Amino acid sequence: MIHELRIHALRNLSQASLSVTQCNVIVGKNGSGKTSLLEAVFLLSRGKSFRHHEPKRYIQHHAKSCAVWACIDHQKTIAIQKQLDSAGLASTLLKVNQTTVHSQSALSFLLPTLLIDPTGMSVLEEGSASRRQLLDWLAFHVETRFYPTWLSYQRLLKQRNALLKSAHLPTAELVAWDRELSVSAQALHECRQAVFGRWQGFFGAMVARLLPDYEGQLQLSYQAGFDVQAGLFETLKSRLHQDRELGYTRIGAHRADVVITLKNTSEQGDRLKEQAVNVLSRGEKKLLITALKLSQLQLICEHLHDIKPVVLIDDVDAELDQRAVGVLLDTVLDLPCQLFITSLQEATAKQVQDKMAQLGKDEEQFSLFHVEHGVIKKQENSGE
Ligand SMILES: Nc1ncnc2c1ncn2[C@@H]1O[C@H](COP(=O)(O)OP(=O)(O)O)[C@@H](O)[C@H]1O
Ligand SMILES: [Mg+2]
């Protein structure tokens, strides 16, 4: 969990230095810098923003770099700096305990971060990439074999794609790579499947709480991206001609997906099976996204013992109805995680404090911050 947080030149946050506690509520008007604060924490953990991919969008206008630094668990420090060169290209500098590290995974591992933003519809409405990332984020934190397996799969895939593009295809060499790639795909699939099985249970229970009308009807299913029974090797062999034309490998574990289906039977016995995204209203989709994220959090909290994940909750009271906000707060406040909750209204802070009191939580773990034009101030007497 984060104890001290410093932000430099990220959007309208020129310079911020805050001491934070387990539960932090950030209140401010539109455009004050609330989401930017969450973006800074997310950037530190994941190395990217959830709003824009290009660093020049979140680095403060007229600045050449932005930085986020945190002291976690009282003894470790982690930091990220994104810098633009004269051509506007960005480079990244990462540090753990003041020593440069070369992989974002070192920071992600120390600071698992989950964003709950019910308006983030890409998970439901776009291609498989963002759903695969949800599953892989869980697998990264829950299954120790996952990350090395994922890295080796990516490396092999890159090799194969490079071979596919070569003028004279070295067939014998390709077969050797294909064998390794299919072994790696199988291992990746097994990690994902194990984690998925556990996630599914939490998801079902969360749907029952957030979308009770759909209890037992919304189903999460996992697709490996290739025919697991036959093995990827056979597919690669039979598709070689097409892949060579495309210039890349189309089928494989890099195409895995998580599908959300609505299944029910009418009183007349008619069966409905449809992708949830095609049926649910916009409000229901927000609840579904919240159920996906909260069920991930429950699983990760059950698994991690020494590390408290950080949960970023953006503007939820503007997006969800009061009952759903209640379920959300009850769930997150009851889990061993650190919270950053933004809101337009001061009343949210009161609601969170009341819930904490009901749950018998230490009131010193609550902090209230006000943001105005990029300046963040902690309310006195909160989180002392
Ligand atoms: N690269 C940037 N440099 C400086 N300011 C920015 C940049 N990008 C966005 N902003 C400004 O930052 C402000 C804060 O945005 P945001 O954090 O989304 O506000 P909130 O979530 O409180 O509504 C906005 O007024 C926006 O115009
Ligand atoms: Mg905002």
JSON list of N, CA and C and ligand atoms in Angstrom, two decimals, residues 11-12 28-37 51 56-61 314-315, ligand 1:
[
{"chain": "A", "resi": 11, "resn": "ARG", "atom": "N", "xyz": [-0.69, 16.15, -16.39]},
{"chain": "A", "resi": 11, "resn": "ARG", "atom": "CA", "xyz": [-1.87, 16.99, -16.72]},
{"chain": "A", "resi": 11, "resn": "ARG", "atom": "C", "xyz": [-1.83, 18.29, -15.89]},
{"chain": "A", "resi": 12, "resn": "ASN", "atom": "N", "xyz": [-2.92, 18.61, -15.15]},
{"chain": "A", "resi": 12, "resn": "ASN", "atom": "CA", "xyz": [-2.89, 19.90, -14.45]},
{"chain": "A", "resi": 12, "resn": "ASN", "atom": "C", "xyz": [-2.27, 19.79, -13.05]},
{"chain": "A", "resi": 28, "resn": "GLY", "atom": "N", "xyz": [-13.64, 17.18, -5.74]},
{"chain": "A", "resi": 28, "resn": "GLY", "atom": "CA", "xyz": [-13.32, 18.40, -6.48]},
{"chain": "A", "resi": 28, "resn": "GLY", "atom": "C", "xyz": [-14.29, 18.58, -7.63]},
{"chain": "A", "resi": 29, "resn": "LYS", "atom": "N", "xyz": [-14.33, 19.81, -8.16]},
{"chain": "A", "resi": 29, "resn": "LYS", "atom": "CA", "xyz": [-15.22, 20.11, -9.28]},
{"chain": "A", "resi": 29, "resn": "LYS", "atom": "C", "xyz": [-14.72, 19.45, -10.56]},
{"chain": "A", "resi": 30, "resn": "ASN", "atom": "N", "xyz": [-15.55, 19.50, -11.60]},
{"chain": "A", "resi": 30, "resn": "ASN", "atom": "CA", "xyz": [-15.12, 19.00, -12.91]},
{"chain": "A", "resi": 30, "resn": "ASN", "atom": "C", "xyz": [-13.86, 19.74, -13.34]},
{"chain": "A", "resi": 31, "resn": "GLY", "atom": "N", "xyz": [-12.90, 18.99, -13.84]},
{"chain": "A", "resi": 31, "resn": "GLY", "atom": "CA", "xyz": [-11.68, 19.62, -14.35]},
{"chain": "A", "resi": 31, "resn": "GLY", "atom": "C", "xyz": [-10.68, 20.01, -13.28]},
{"chain": "A", "resi": 32, "resn": "SER", "atom": "N", "xyz": [-10.94, 19.63, -12.02]},
{"chain": "A", "resi": 32, "resn": "SER", "atom": "CA", "xyz": [-10.02, 20.05, -10.95]},
{"chain": "A", "resi": 32, "resn": "SER", "atom": "C", "xyz": [-8.75, 19.21, -10.93]},
{"chain": "A", "resi": 33, "resn": "GLY", "atom": "N", "xyz": [-8.82, 17.95, -11.38]},
{"chain": "A", "resi": 33, "resn": "GLY", "atom": "CA", "xyz": [-7.62, 17.10, -11.41]},
{"chain": "A", "resi": 33, "resn": "GLY", "atom": "C", "xyz": [-7.79, 15.76, -10.71]},
{"chain": "A", "resi": 34, "resn": "LYS", "atom": "N", "xyz": [-9.04, 15.37, -10.43]},
{"chain": "A", "resi": 34, "resn": "LYS", "atom": "CA", "xyz": [-9.31, 14.11, -9.69]},
{"chain": "A", "resi": 34, "resn": "LYS", "atom": "C", "xyz": [-8.86, 12.89, -10.49]},
{"chain": "A", "resi": 35, "resn": "THR", "atom": "N", "xyz": [-9.34, 12.82, -11.73]},
{"chain": "A", "resi": 35, "resn": "THR", "atom": "CA", "xyz": [-8.98, 11.64, -12.54]},
{"chain": "A", "resi": 35, "resn": "THR", "atom": "C", "xyz": [-7.48, 11.61, -12.80]},
{"chain": "A", "resi": 36, "resn": "SER", "atom": "N", "xyz": [-6.87, 12.80, -12.90]},
{"chain": "A", "resi": 36, "resn": "SER", "atom": "CA", "xyz": [-5.42, 12.86, -13.13]},
{"chain": "A", "resi": 36, "resn": "SER", "atom": "C", "xyz": [-4.66, 12.23, -11.97]},
{"chain": "A", "resi": 37, "resn": "LEU", "atom": "N", "xyz": [-5.17, 12.39, -10.76]},
{"chain": "A", "resi": 37, "resn": "LEU", "atom": "CA", "xyz": [-4.52, 11.78, -9.60]},
{"chain": "A", "resi": 37, "resn": "LEU", "atom": "C", "xyz": [-4.57, 10.24, -9.73]},
{"chain": "A", "resi": 51, "resn": "ARG", "atom": "N", "xyz": [-6.25, 6.57, -20.01]},
{"chain": "A", "resi": 51, "resn": "ARG", "atom": "CA", "xyz": [-6.99, 7.50, -20.86]},
{"chain": "A", "resi": 51, "resn": "ARG", "atom": "C", "xyz": [-6.39, 7.62, -22.26]},
{"chain": "A", "resi": 56, "resn": "LYS", "atom": "N", "xyz": [2.60, 12.12, -24.48]},
{"chain": "A", "resi": 56, "resn": "LYS", "atom": "CA", "xyz": [2.52, 13.58, -24.66]},
{"chain": "A", "resi": 56, "resn": "LYS", "atom": "C", "xyz": [1.13, 14.13, -24.32]},
{"chain": "A", "resi": 57, "resn": "ARG", "atom": "N", "xyz": [0.15, 13.23, -24.28]},
{"chain": "A", "resi": 57, "resn": "ARG", "atom": "CA", "xyz": [-1.20, 13.68, -23.90]},
{"chain": "A", "resi": 57, "resn": "ARG", "atom": "C", "xyz": [-1.32, 13.93, -22.39]},
{"chain": "A", "resi": 58, "resn": "TYR", "atom": "N", "xyz": [-0.61, 13.12, -21.59]},
{"chain": "A", "resi": 58, "resn": "TYR", "atom": "CA", "xyz": [-0.76, 13.32, -20.13]},
{"chain": "A", "resi": 58, "resn": "TYR", "atom": "C", "xyz": [0.40, 14.09, -19.49]},
{"chain": "A", "resi": 59, "resn": "ILE", "atom": "N", "xyz": [1.54, 14.17, -20.17]},
{"chain": "A", "resi": 59, "resn": "ILE", "atom": "CA", "xyz": [2.61, 15.03, -19.66]},
{"chain": "A", "resi": 59, "resn": "ILE", "atom": "C", "xyz": [2.08, 16.46, -19.73]},
{"chain": "A", "resi": 60, "resn": "GLN", "atom": "N", "xyz": [2.34, 17.25, -18.70]},
{"chain": "A", "resi": 60, "resn": "GLN", "atom": "CA", "xyz": [1.78, 18.61, -18.65]},
{"chain": "A", "resi": 60, "resn": "GLN", "atom": "C", "xyz": [2.20, 19.42, -19.88]},
{"chain": "A", "resi": 61, "resn": "HIS", "atom": "N", "xyz": [1.25, 20.17, -20.41]},
{"chain": "A", "resi": 61, "resn": "HIS", "atom": "CA", "xyz": [1.57, 21.02, -21.56]},
{"chain": "A", "resi": 61, "resn": "HIS", "atom": "C", "xyz": [2.79, 21.87, -21.24]},
{"chain": "A", "resi": 314, "resn": "ASP", "atom": "N", "xyz": [-13.29, 5.87, -9.95]},
{"chain": "A", "resi": 314, "resn": "ASP", "atom": "CA", "xyz": [-13.47, 7.21, -10.50]},
{"chain": "A", "resi": 314, "resn": "ASP", "atom": "C", "xyz": [-14.96, 7.56, -10.65]},
{"chain": "A", "resi": 315, "resn": "ASP", "atom": "N", "xyz": [-15.36, 8.62, -9.97]},
{"chain": "A", "resi": 315, "resn": "ASP", "atom": "CA", "xyz": [-16.71, 9.20, -10.17]},
{"chain": "A", "resi": 315, "resn": "ASP", "atom": "C", "xyz": [-17.86, 8.21, -10.09]},
{"chain": "B", "resi": 1, "resn": "LIG", "atom": "N1", "xyz": [-1.46, 17.54, -20.82]},
{"chain": "B", "resi": 1, "resn": "LIG", "atom": "C1", "xyz": [-2.12, 18.37, -20.04]},
{"chain": "B", "resi": 1, "resn": "LIG", "atom": "N2", "xyz": [-1.48, 19.43, -19.44]},
{"chain": "B", "resi": 1, "resn": "LIG", "atom": "C2", "xyz": [-2.13, 20.28, -18.62]},
{"chain": "B", "resi": 1, "resn": "LIG", "atom": "N3", "xyz": [-3.43, 20.17, -18.32]},
{"chain": "B", "resi": 1, "resn": "LIG", "atom": "C3", "xyz": [-4.12, 19.15, -18.87]},
{"chain": "B", "resi": 1, "resn": "LIG", "atom": "C4", "xyz": [-3.52, 18.22, -19.76]},
{"chain": "B", "resi": 1, "resn": "LIG", "atom": "N4", "xyz": [-4.45, 17.33, -20.14]},
{"chain": "B", "resi": 1, "resn": "LIG", "atom": "C5", "xyz": [-5.59, 17.71, -19.54]},
{"chain": "B", "resi": 1, "resn": "LIG", "atom": "N5", "xyz": [-5.41, 18.79, -18.77]},
{"chain": "B", "resi": 1, "resn": "LIG", "atom": "C6", "xyz": [-6.37, 19.49, -17.91]},
{"chain": "B", "resi": 1, "resn": "LIG", "atom": "O1", "xyz": [-6.37, 18.85, -16.63]},
{"chain": "B", "resi": 1, "resn": "LIG", "atom": "C7", "xyz": [-7.56, 19.18, -15.94]},
{"chain": "B", "resi": 1, "resn": "LIG", "atom": "C8", "xyz": [-7.94, 18.06, -15.01]},
{"chain": "B", "resi": 1, "resn": "LIG", "atom": "O2", "xyz": [-8.54, 16.99, -15.67]},
{"chain": "B", "resi": 1, "resn": "LIG", "atom": "P1", "xyz": [-9.18, 15.77, -14.88]},
{"chain": "B", "resi": 1, "resn": "LIG", "atom": "O3", "xyz": [-8.19, 15.19, -13.96]},
{"chain": "B", "resi": 1, "resn": "LIG", "atom": "O4", "xyz": [-9.76, 14.87, -15.90]},
{"chain": "B", "resi": 1, "resn": "LIG", "atom": "O5", "xyz": [-10.31, 16.48, -14.01]},
{"chain": "B", "resi": 1, "resn": "LIG", "atom": "P2", "xyz": [-11.48, 15.86, -13.12]},
{"chain": "B", "resi": 1, "resn": "LIG", "atom": "O6", "xyz": [-11.33, 14.39, -13.10]},
{"chain": "B", "resi": 1, "resn": "LIG", "atom": "O7", "xyz": [-11.30, 16.48, -11.76]},
{"chain": "B", "resi": 1, "resn": "LIG", "atom": "O8", "xyz": [-12.76, 16.29, -13.75]},
{"chain": "B", "resi": 1, "resn": "LIG", "atom": "C9", "xyz": [-8.57, 19.53, -17.02]},
{"chain": "B", "resi": 1, "resn": "LIG", "atom": "O9", "xyz": [-8.97, 20.85, -16.82]},
{"chain": "B", "resi": 1, "resn": "LIG", "atom": "C10", "xyz": [-7.81, 19.42, -18.34]},
{"chain": "B", "resi": 1, "resn": "LIG", "atom": "O10", "xyz": [-8.09, 20.49, -19.20]}
]
